[in-house]
Structure formats: structure tokens, C-alpha cells
XYZ file of C-alpha atoms in Angstrom:
517
model
C -14.708 -30.371 -4.757
C -15.470 -30.231 -8.479
C -16.910 -26.965 -9.790
C -20.441 -27.005 -11.123
C -20.125 -27.373 -14.896
C -23.673 -26.085 -15.422
C -23.858 -23.254 -12.883
C -27.289 -22.327 -11.598
C -27.847 -19.863 -8.760
C -29.451 -21.388 -5.696
C -32.275 -18.828 -5.787
C -33.927 -16.333 -8.034
C -32.431 -13.512 -5.976
C -28.787 -14.489 -6.568
C -26.494 -11.957 -8.242
C -26.138 -12.976 -11.879
C -24.440 -9.959 -13.429
C -21.741 -7.557 -12.206
C -20.899 -4.429 -14.175
C -17.551 -2.717 -13.561
C -17.664 0.942 -14.574
C -14.158 1.958 -15.614
C -11.000 -0.013 -16.295
C -7.418 0.705 -15.358
C -5.825 -0.980 -12.372
C -8.904 -0.741 -10.139
C -11.402 -1.898 -12.769
C -9.424 -4.905 -13.923
C -8.401 -5.896 -10.409
C -12.103 -5.870 -9.510
C -13.170 -7.834 -12.570
C -10.482 -10.519 -12.406
C -10.777 -11.005 -8.654
C -14.558 -11.390 -8.774
C -14.294 -13.707 -11.773
C -11.862 -15.939 -9.879
C -13.717 -15.953 -6.565
C -17.181 -16.371 -8.119
C -16.099 -19.001 -10.616
C -18.743 -21.620 -11.287
C -21.573 -19.540 -9.864
C -23.054 -18.287 -13.107
C -22.100 -14.635 -12.620
C -21.518 -12.604 -15.774
C -18.928 -9.846 -15.392
C -18.740 -6.883 -17.762
C -16.162 -4.090 -17.810
C -17.039 -0.818 -19.533
C -13.766 0.910 -20.311
C -13.050 3.594 -22.877
C -9.720 3.414 -24.674
C -10.156 7.153 -25.292
C -9.987 7.981 -21.586
C -6.637 7.832 -19.830
C -5.954 6.642 -16.289
C -3.844 8.110 -13.503
C -1.418 5.214 -13.972
C 1.291 6.087 -11.439
C 0.483 3.465 -8.788
C 3.702 1.533 -9.263
C 4.618 0.432 -5.737
C 2.818 -2.081 -3.543
C 2.906 -3.859 -0.187
C 3.355 -7.638 0.259
C -0.386 -8.398 0.299
C -0.475 -7.810 -3.470
C 1.104 -11.236 -3.921
C -1.992 -12.789 -2.317
C -4.014 -11.067 -5.022
C -1.797 -12.547 -7.750
C -2.363 -16.005 -6.283
C -6.125 -15.474 -5.992
C -6.467 -14.793 -9.719
C -4.102 -17.576 -10.745
C -0.939 -15.601 -11.482
C 2.566 -16.377 -10.278
C 4.709 -13.555 -8.911
C 7.166 -14.052 -11.768
C 4.379 -13.833 -14.371
C 3.513 -10.385 -13.097
C 7.114 -9.213 -12.804
C 7.901 -10.284 -16.354
C 4.755 -8.831 -17.915
C 4.966 -5.507 -16.091
C 8.740 -4.951 -16.107
C 8.519 -5.332 -12.360
C 11.143 -5.505 -9.641
C 11.162 -6.718 -6.016
C 10.533 -4.337 -3.129
C 11.815 -4.919 0.418
C 10.447 -1.695 1.897
C 10.812 2.085 1.733
C 13.914 4.182 2.309
C 13.066 7.565 3.896
C 15.666 10.205 3.098
C 15.685 13.602 4.790
C 12.511 13.102 6.822
C 14.329 13.110 10.152
C 16.441 16.102 9.067
C 18.857 16.867 6.270
C 21.296 14.078 5.445
C 19.367 11.472 7.446
C 17.716 8.271 6.305
C 15.943 5.281 7.773
C 14.232 2.209 6.365
C 10.689 0.841 6.718
C 11.128 -2.911 6.056
C 8.693 -5.709 5.266
C 9.757 -7.897 8.141
C 10.269 -8.236 11.862
C 12.924 -6.802 14.156
C 14.772 -9.229 16.409
C 13.112 -11.869 18.589
C 10.921 -11.571 21.640
C 11.742 -13.394 24.888
C 9.589 -14.330 27.882
C 6.626 -12.660 26.194
C 8.467 -9.324 26.012
C 8.809 -7.764 22.526
C 12.317 -7.379 21.138
C 12.112 -3.598 21.029
C 11.767 -3.436 24.826
C 15.212 -5.040 25.201
C 16.535 -2.658 22.581
C 15.083 0.225 24.600
C 16.626 -1.157 27.786
C 20.078 -0.805 26.237
C 19.259 2.639 24.871
C 18.223 3.854 28.314
C 21.499 2.488 29.680
C 23.456 4.562 27.159
C 24.195 1.530 24.970
C 21.864 2.274 22.081
C 22.226 0.202 18.940
C 20.889 0.759 15.444
C 17.477 -0.916 15.305
C 17.977 -1.497 11.571
C 20.746 -4.002 12.369
C 18.077 -6.464 13.496
C 16.002 -6.507 10.302
C 16.899 -8.880 7.462
C 14.974 -6.776 4.923
C 16.942 -3.704 5.889
C 20.245 -5.585 5.702
C 19.486 -6.834 2.191
C 18.387 -3.338 1.138
C 21.682 -1.928 2.403
C 23.613 -4.491 0.358
C 21.401 -4.250 -2.729
C 20.654 -7.955 -2.533
C 17.515 -10.082 -2.643
C 16.293 -13.636 -2.171
C 12.927 -15.338 -1.955
C 11.594 -16.406 1.442
C 11.660 -20.126 2.112
C 9.472 -22.392 4.233
C 12.425 -23.489 6.374
C 14.647 -20.417 6.875
C 18.260 -20.736 7.969
C 17.393 -19.229 11.360
C 14.507 -17.575 13.217
C 15.491 -14.106 12.034
C 15.485 -15.052 8.339
C 11.742 -14.354 8.160
C 10.640 -11.527 5.895
C 8.220 -10.592 3.145
C 8.437 -8.687 -0.115
C 6.288 -6.700 -2.501
C 6.715 -5.528 -6.089
C 7.193 -2.425 -8.168
C 5.518 -2.548 -11.559
C 4.496 -0.500 -14.561
C 0.837 0.223 -13.719
C -0.276 0.406 -17.354
C 1.348 -2.945 -18.153
C -0.148 -4.484 -15.031
C -3.632 -3.340 -16.045
C -3.038 -4.743 -19.553
C -2.025 -8.092 -18.044
C -5.181 -8.173 -15.942
C -7.264 -7.295 -18.995
C -5.760 -10.250 -20.849
C -6.350 -12.593 -17.906
C -9.880 -11.284 -17.483
C -10.885 -11.801 -21.076
C -9.456 -15.326 -20.941
C -11.798 -15.899 -18.008
C -14.765 -14.766 -20.076
C -15.113 -11.216 -18.809
C -16.913 -9.074 -21.386
C -15.214 -5.814 -22.375
C -17.222 -2.922 -23.771
C -15.000 -0.166 -25.166
C -17.254 2.837 -24.746
C -17.855 5.968 -22.683
C -20.458 5.850 -19.924
C -22.733 8.890 -20.223
C -25.040 8.378 -17.249
C -26.622 5.883 -14.867
C -30.343 5.094 -14.696
C -31.870 4.432 -11.268
C -34.668 2.014 -10.491
C -37.735 4.043 -9.524
C -38.726 1.687 -6.710
C -35.468 0.671 -5.047
C -33.249 3.641 -5.886
C -30.617 1.142 -7.013
C -28.720 1.516 -10.284
C -30.626 -0.307 -13.001
C -28.407 0.295 -16.017
C -25.613 2.371 -17.502
C -26.067 4.273 -20.749
C -23.119 4.708 -23.116
C -22.096 7.159 -25.801
C -22.624 4.503 -28.490
C -26.230 4.046 -27.370
C -25.854 0.859 -25.328
C -27.889 0.157 -22.191
C -25.919 -2.126 -19.888
C -27.993 -3.677 -17.108
C -26.647 -5.381 -14.011
C -27.444 -6.626 -10.523
C -24.325 -5.189 -8.914
C -22.199 -2.237 -10.041
C -18.558 -1.523 -9.159
C -17.563 2.113 -9.545
C -13.979 2.359 -10.814
C -14.406 5.708 -12.578
C -11.517 7.344 -10.730
C -11.645 10.699 -9.000
C -14.913 11.532 -10.788
C -16.748 8.788 -8.850
C -19.484 8.857 -11.445
C -21.743 6.268 -9.846
C -21.031 6.476 -6.129
C -20.438 10.217 -5.902
C -22.375 11.810 -8.737
C -25.331 9.448 -9.143
C -25.832 8.156 -5.595
C -24.623 11.331 -3.864
C -22.194 9.786 -1.397
C -20.586 12.917 0.060
C -16.841 13.522 0.272
C -15.120 13.419 3.684
C -12.292 15.933 3.340
C -8.987 15.303 5.120
C -6.879 17.985 3.449
C -6.702 19.766 6.809
C -4.829 16.746 8.139
C -2.827 15.915 5.001
C -2.300 19.171 3.053
C -0.364 17.762 0.079
C -2.849 18.022 -2.790
C -0.773 17.814 -5.963
C 1.666 15.462 -7.614
C 3.773 15.668 -10.734
C 5.132 12.426 -12.187
C 7.907 11.937 -14.727
C 9.701 8.675 -15.590
C 13.360 8.713 -16.530
C 16.126 6.420 -17.699
C 17.994 4.590 -14.953
C 21.517 5.741 -14.192
C 22.695 2.234 -13.293
C 21.499 -1.357 -13.449
C 18.837 -2.230 -10.891
C 20.485 -2.441 -7.491
C 18.005 -0.884 -5.068
C 15.191 -3.333 -4.257
C 13.109 -0.712 -2.491
C 11.142 2.488 -2.975
C 12.788 5.758 -1.982
C 10.895 8.672 -0.437
C 12.938 11.870 -0.235
C 11.624 14.831 1.755
C 11.499 18.134 -0.127
C 10.675 21.634 1.091
C 7.025 21.453 0.042
C 6.431 17.696 0.214
C 8.300 14.585 -0.837
C 9.619 12.816 -3.923
C 9.288 9.142 -4.843
C 11.696 6.936 -6.744
C 10.432 3.558 -7.991
C 12.948 1.411 -9.919
C 11.567 -0.761 -12.734
C 13.354 -2.975 -15.235
C 13.057 -0.489 -18.099
C 12.944 2.869 -16.334
C 12.668 4.699 -13.024
C 9.355 6.151 -11.885
C 9.628 9.566 -10.215
C 7.120 11.934 -8.713
C 6.880 14.951 -6.436
C 3.924 15.082 -4.021
C 3.486 18.625 -2.735
C 1.157 21.165 -1.160
C -0.105 23.694 -3.701
C -0.227 26.298 -0.908
C 3.556 26.061 -0.709
C 4.629 25.443 -4.302
C 3.373 26.122 -7.819
C 3.056 23.456 -10.493
C 5.819 24.856 -12.685
C 8.192 25.070 -9.736
C 7.370 21.505 -8.685
C 8.056 20.225 -12.191
C 11.362 22.085 -12.246
C 12.416 20.576 -8.904
C 11.517 17.099 -10.101
C 13.226 17.481 -13.459
C 16.360 18.791 -11.771
C 16.603 15.727 -9.544
C 16.204 13.047 -12.210
C 19.074 10.585 -12.455
C 18.660 10.067 -16.202
C 17.011 11.523 -19.282
C 13.251 12.140 -18.878
C 11.106 9.691 -20.840
C 7.856 11.681 -20.831
C 6.464 15.122 -20.170
C 5.384 16.021 -16.632
C 2.047 14.461 -15.656
C 0.199 16.647 -13.149
C -2.330 15.089 -10.787
C -4.679 17.038 -8.548
C -6.215 15.308 -5.565
C -7.508 15.733 -2.057
C -7.039 13.388 0.875
C -10.287 11.809 2.014
C -12.984 9.333 1.087
C -16.642 8.958 0.233
C -18.880 8.968 3.294
C -20.338 5.639 2.167
C -18.335 3.234 0.017
C -21.308 0.955 -0.627
C -24.688 2.494 -1.474
C -27.576 0.328 -2.670
C -26.157 -2.005 -5.298
C -23.007 0.044 -5.982
C -19.566 -0.267 -4.407
C -16.800 2.253 -5.006
C -13.303 0.870 -5.520
C -10.020 2.732 -5.937
C -10.041 6.465 -6.523
C -13.837 6.458 -6.842
C -13.947 5.527 -3.153
C -11.172 7.686 -1.711
C -7.564 8.747 -1.889
C -4.581 8.903 0.434
C -1.257 10.145 -0.853
C 1.045 7.310 -2.019
C 3.580 7.708 0.784
C 3.217 4.099 1.952
C 2.026 2.548 -1.333
C -1.505 1.897 -0.076
C -3.633 2.779 -3.133
C -3.580 -0.735 -4.580
C -3.921 -2.247 -1.099
C -7.197 -0.370 -0.618
C -8.463 -1.745 -3.933
C -7.536 -5.264 -2.893
C -9.053 -5.120 0.595
C -12.262 -3.585 -0.771
C -12.649 -6.574 -3.085
C -11.872 -9.042 -0.307
C -14.491 -7.439 1.940
C -17.011 -7.413 -0.900
C -16.615 -11.144 -1.501
C -16.829 -11.796 2.241
C -20.116 -9.833 2.381
C -21.339 -10.707 -1.101
C -25.044 -9.835 -1.379
C -28.033 -11.030 -3.363
C -30.015 -8.749 -5.651
C -31.716 -7.049 -2.697
C -28.350 -5.886 -1.282
C -29.277 -6.070 2.399
C -28.326 -2.700 3.991
C -26.724 -4.573 6.904
C -24.017 -5.854 4.564
C -23.348 -2.377 3.215
C -23.248 -0.964 6.749
C -20.552 -3.429 7.805
C -18.560 -2.825 4.626
C -18.738 0.942 5.212
C -17.792 0.630 8.881
C -14.745 -1.550 8.215
C -13.560 0.466 5.212
C -13.865 3.759 7.083
C -11.711 2.341 9.879
C -9.161 1.084 7.359
C -8.867 4.507 5.738
C -8.519 6.179 9.135
C -5.798 3.784 10.249
C -3.748 4.354 7.092
C -4.349 8.099 7.331
C -2.995 8.134 10.869
C 0.109 6.158 9.909
C 0.827 8.664 7.143
C 0.209 11.605 9.476
C 2.809 10.186 11.878
C 5.466 10.601 9.170
C 4.712 14.317 8.972
C 4.130 14.860 12.691
C 7.466 13.288 13.668
C 9.526 15.100 11.020
C 12.665 16.976 12.063
C 12.902 19.445 9.196
C 12.956 22.732 11.056
C 12.543 26.141 9.470
C 10.319 25.028 6.561
C 6.666 26.164 6.774
C 4.980 22.927 5.703
C 7.045 20.746 7.994
C 6.888 23.125 10.957
C 3.095 23.304 10.633
C 2.720 19.531 10.421
C 4.850 19.028 13.532
C 2.712 21.483 15.480
C -0.691 20.283 14.241
C -2.948 18.391 16.676
C -3.239 14.674 16.049
C -6.461 12.700 15.510
C -7.568 11.149 18.802
C -6.663 7.536 18.008
C -3.223 8.498 16.763
C -2.634 10.754 19.760
C -3.450 7.799 22.011
C -1.000 5.569 20.137
C 1.797 8.119 20.340
C 1.149 8.816 24.034
C 1.413 5.140 24.964
C 4.578 4.758 22.930
C 6.185 7.785 24.562
C 5.181 6.581 28.026
C 6.608 3.051 27.917
C 7.217 1.904 24.377
C 3.741 0.378 24.155
C 2.651 -0.480 20.598
C -1.137 -0.259 20.181
C -2.976 -2.182 17.477
C -6.522 -1.244 16.495
C -9.071 -3.070 14.364
C -8.369 -2.852 10.614
C -4.758 -1.798 11.005
C -3.000 -1.981 7.645
C 0.434 -1.554 9.255
C 1.519 -3.788 12.101
C 3.949 -3.301 14.978
C 7.248 -3.466 13.020
C 6.052 -0.681 10.716
C 5.198 1.632 13.602
C 8.447 0.718 15.316
C 10.433 1.658 12.207
C 8.838 5.122 12.293
C 9.359 5.730 16.011
C 12.990 4.638 15.830
C 13.634 6.368 12.516
C 12.449 9.685 13.931
C 14.318 9.091 17.197
C 11.110 9.048 19.246
C 12.410 7.165 22.277
C 9.922 6.580 25.117
C 10.554 7.722 28.658
C 11.027 4.164 29.926
C 10.946 0.545 28.845
C 8.840 -2.392 29.990
C 10.054 -3.417 33.456
C 9.676 -7.066 32.431
C 12.720 -6.533 30.205
C 14.752 -6.195 33.414
C 14.485 -9.949 33.973
C 17.765 -10.065 32.037
C 20.853 -8.065 32.920
C 22.291 -5.510 30.554
C 25.178 -7.866 29.747
C 22.775 -10.687 28.935
C 20.731 -8.455 26.641
C 23.851 -7.229 24.868
C 24.995 -10.800 24.317
C 21.574 -11.807 22.970
C 21.527 -8.869 20.551
C 25.034 -9.773 19.393
C 23.786 -13.258 18.518
C 20.775 -11.817 16.722
C 22.973 -9.542 14.671
C 25.154 -12.510 13.717
C 22.022 -14.412 12.641
C 20.903 -11.489 10.462
C 24.310 -11.295 8.779
C 24.317 -15.059 8.230
C 20.849 -15.003 6.686
C 21.729 -12.051 4.454
C 24.722 -14.007 3.217
C 22.354 -16.300 1.307
C 20.992 -13.400 -0.756
C 22.406 -12.474 -4.134
C 22.634 -9.139 -5.975
C 19.154 -7.874 -6.730
C 20.201 -7.103 -10.311
C 20.857 -10.829 -10.818
C 17.343 -11.682 -9.669
C 15.865 -9.174 -12.117
C 18.126 -10.374 -14.929
C 16.858 -13.915 -14.443
C 13.267 -12.712 -14.849
C 13.905 -12.088 -18.532
C 15.617 -15.459 -18.984
C 14.154 -18.896 -19.408
C 14.812 -19.973 -15.826
C 12.745 -18.734 -12.924
C 14.657 -17.017 -10.095
C 15.835 -19.592 -7.599
C 15.037 -19.571 -3.929
C 17.835 -19.144 -1.436
C 19.296 -22.265 0.108
């Protein structure tokens, strides 16, 4: 269908102007996504961003859904990787979480194959209960490639049924935001470089009518997107959406970030999360540097001590001074109030353990387009947006809590306390069903699906009391033979991958990286 070359809203009540308050990753993701999805509908989009105000800028790791966002705004994966000095990500390596000198991998892909309607992990558990336990990681192609430091692109017709996987990216957040700004302005998005001083409410509706700036501008709009970061200037300050505090469940409330030079050429296509006494440390490999950060509980560790720990663990020379970030886990009670929707840090925050900050920006925008209002902003639309987003935050929160709850770092106050802490009801139900019979429960608005939960349970050695009796349709010998064949298929598929450093090297060349045969 050809787009309307002379766009005219169907009715006088149609949204004709969207104002994005704040830039950075959240602001420009919002602006470019709305511009792409609302193309041809006569909607003017304006971003008010001050070049004098910095951004947090450490959101450098993603999950595979980000590639759907690239496609939605007309970017190819390679465009983003080149412009942002990005690298591929197959998952997260967890070091020290299950005890000193331990590690396990959370991959972006499935484990094994089901049979007769019985999930693969039930056959794996059958062998474990018979004293023939195997390493679950052996049945994940992502994990195998991560072990070997290799990478390839998924293909439509994989070499076998187990050669199915997904991938995400690491990128320089500042460069990514700059790329989006360029794309946005090419799409006609108006940029106002100024500082927002306050919002003016409509006396009748209570909606935001306009934003006033330091330079004396009055910017009107029908719909406002709050991307003002932790301040939450519109949603929190102006519209008084209260903060729901989860620091009692997730006590880490500080982070210090410091990039450094890489010790070797890129050879680890994954994020690393290393447990420390008062929290955990991230390592994110980019083309031009390595991103590092220490997320910690201020009740256990001071800022200077945290910076010293981080600096002492860097693999290369530091490339910047320590950047300290204060935060609290939680979210705004309402994400959509009147004609204002909070996106990114203005809406809520969960520590970056599973790289969900950008995911929450993306899903907020997808829900907004799905529920896109007219100028009246029917409260029913906002209510559904708030319901779904609250559930999404709670589901991610619970997945993160599981990492802490299942830890095996004994004798350290933070970790001992997290192991002993009561679980939220929904998470407690999940864990109970897993422990009883290896049952994986999926709720509405789950961000992480069964393989992700399975990687945690297995990584922390949380074996259930029994397996599904339907797995006993096959004998132990038959199951062992089937798992042998699956392992052979994984090894065969991984043989088509090439060193990850070669993939990254090709990004800077004229030729695009090739797909595996």
C-alpha cells in the first residue's frame, strides 16, 4: 500500500504533535521509532535535548530483541555495529556467582530437543537422577560458540535442528544515540537544543500543554514522552507519579563505570558478569575499548573502595575517570499519566545484570504504538499500558532476584542475606514448581523464556527432586544415545562458525560479514 503523500489525520482529535523531553538513548529511540511507525500520518515529532546536560551512557549491552528495533527504524545490524563500534553478543558469562572459581553461561538459544511433548531438560534430569549427569551447556550452540570464541549469523535453513540461536549486540551507547539522532533528523524530527525549565498543565484536563525552556521557548504538543532520566521531570515531578521502591529486594544501589583498553583482540562474543564481595562487575567488549563497571550495595562498600576494586581489575589502561551512578531499583507507580508516557530511566530502573534497560525502552515504545491514543488519551489505554508494564518490570525483577537468591557465595554479608531473603510470591511459586518436578512456569509479560530460567537453575545446581515421569517412556540407554547425537549435532553446527575477531574485523572492511554455510 502506498503511503499518503499528503497526510491528513482522519479526525480533528488525532495526535498531530509528539514532544520528546530529553535525548540520549531513550529519547532518540523514542523519536526514531515513533517517526518510523507513524510515517505518513502527519505527526510532527520534536526532541528537546540539551547538549550541556550529560547522559548516564553506560547501557552498552542488549538482548536479541534490539535487532527488531533496528529493523523497525530502517537500520541494518551491520550499520549499527559499524557506527557504534559494536560487537556481537551470544549471552552472558557468570563468573563466581555459584561460588569461587565457578562459571556458567546464559545463552541466547535453546537447549537440546524435546521429544513426545516432553521438554529436553526433563531427559537431562532423568540422567542426572540416575547418576549420569551431563553438562547442560553441552547442548547449547550459543554456549559452544562462546567457549570457542567464535561467531556466525543465523540462517533460514540451519545445518541441523540444534543450529538455532539468536544474538544481540554490545555498543558504545553515546555513539548509538548519535546514530539515532542522525537517522531521526533525516526523517524530519525537529531537534531543539535547550534546557527544559518546567511544564505547563492544561487547567481543564490536567494534561501537559507545553514545555518552557531556558531560552524562552514554549513547546506545545498533543503527546509528551518523558526521557529526562532519573529526574523524571514530567512523569514524576510534574504529574506526581509516585516511586515504587524495590531496594529492599535488590539492595545494590550504586555503580561505578570505567572503560579501559583491551588486553587482546576481540575474542569473547559475550558479556561477563563477575561476582564481587559487595555486588558484581560487568565486562562489555567493544571494537575500540572494553566497558567495565562495578554494581554494588552502598551499605557494604564505599564509593572510593568500589572504584579501587574496579581499577585494580582492569585488563588494560583506564580510558576515563570513574563515573559514579546512584540509583534505586523500582519504577513509577504509573508509567502513563494523562498525555505523558515515561520511557527509560524516567519510568524505572533495574540494575543492568541482564541487559534489560534498553529492552524496557523498546517494549514501552511498542506498547505505546499498539495503544496509540488520540488527543483525549482515553484512560483505558493508559490503564492497560500501566498494567502490562508493571507486570514486565516485576517479571524482570524476579529473574534478577533469582540470581542473588541462588548464589553460593557463603560467608559474605550481602550474598548470605540475599540467599536468606524471602522471595516475591510469583517467584516463590516458580521456584517451588521447579524444585518439585522441574516444571518451568511462564507468566504473562515474561521477558525471559524457559531456556533463560533453565540456565540459571542448572548454573546454580538447583536440581529438582524428580523429573517428569513422561520422560521414562525412553530407557536410560536410549536417552544417553539421543543426547550423544545432540551433542554431535551441536559440535557440527559450531564447526561452521569462525573466530569472532574475524567477524568484527570484517565490519570495518568493505564487505559485509558473511553468513555461515
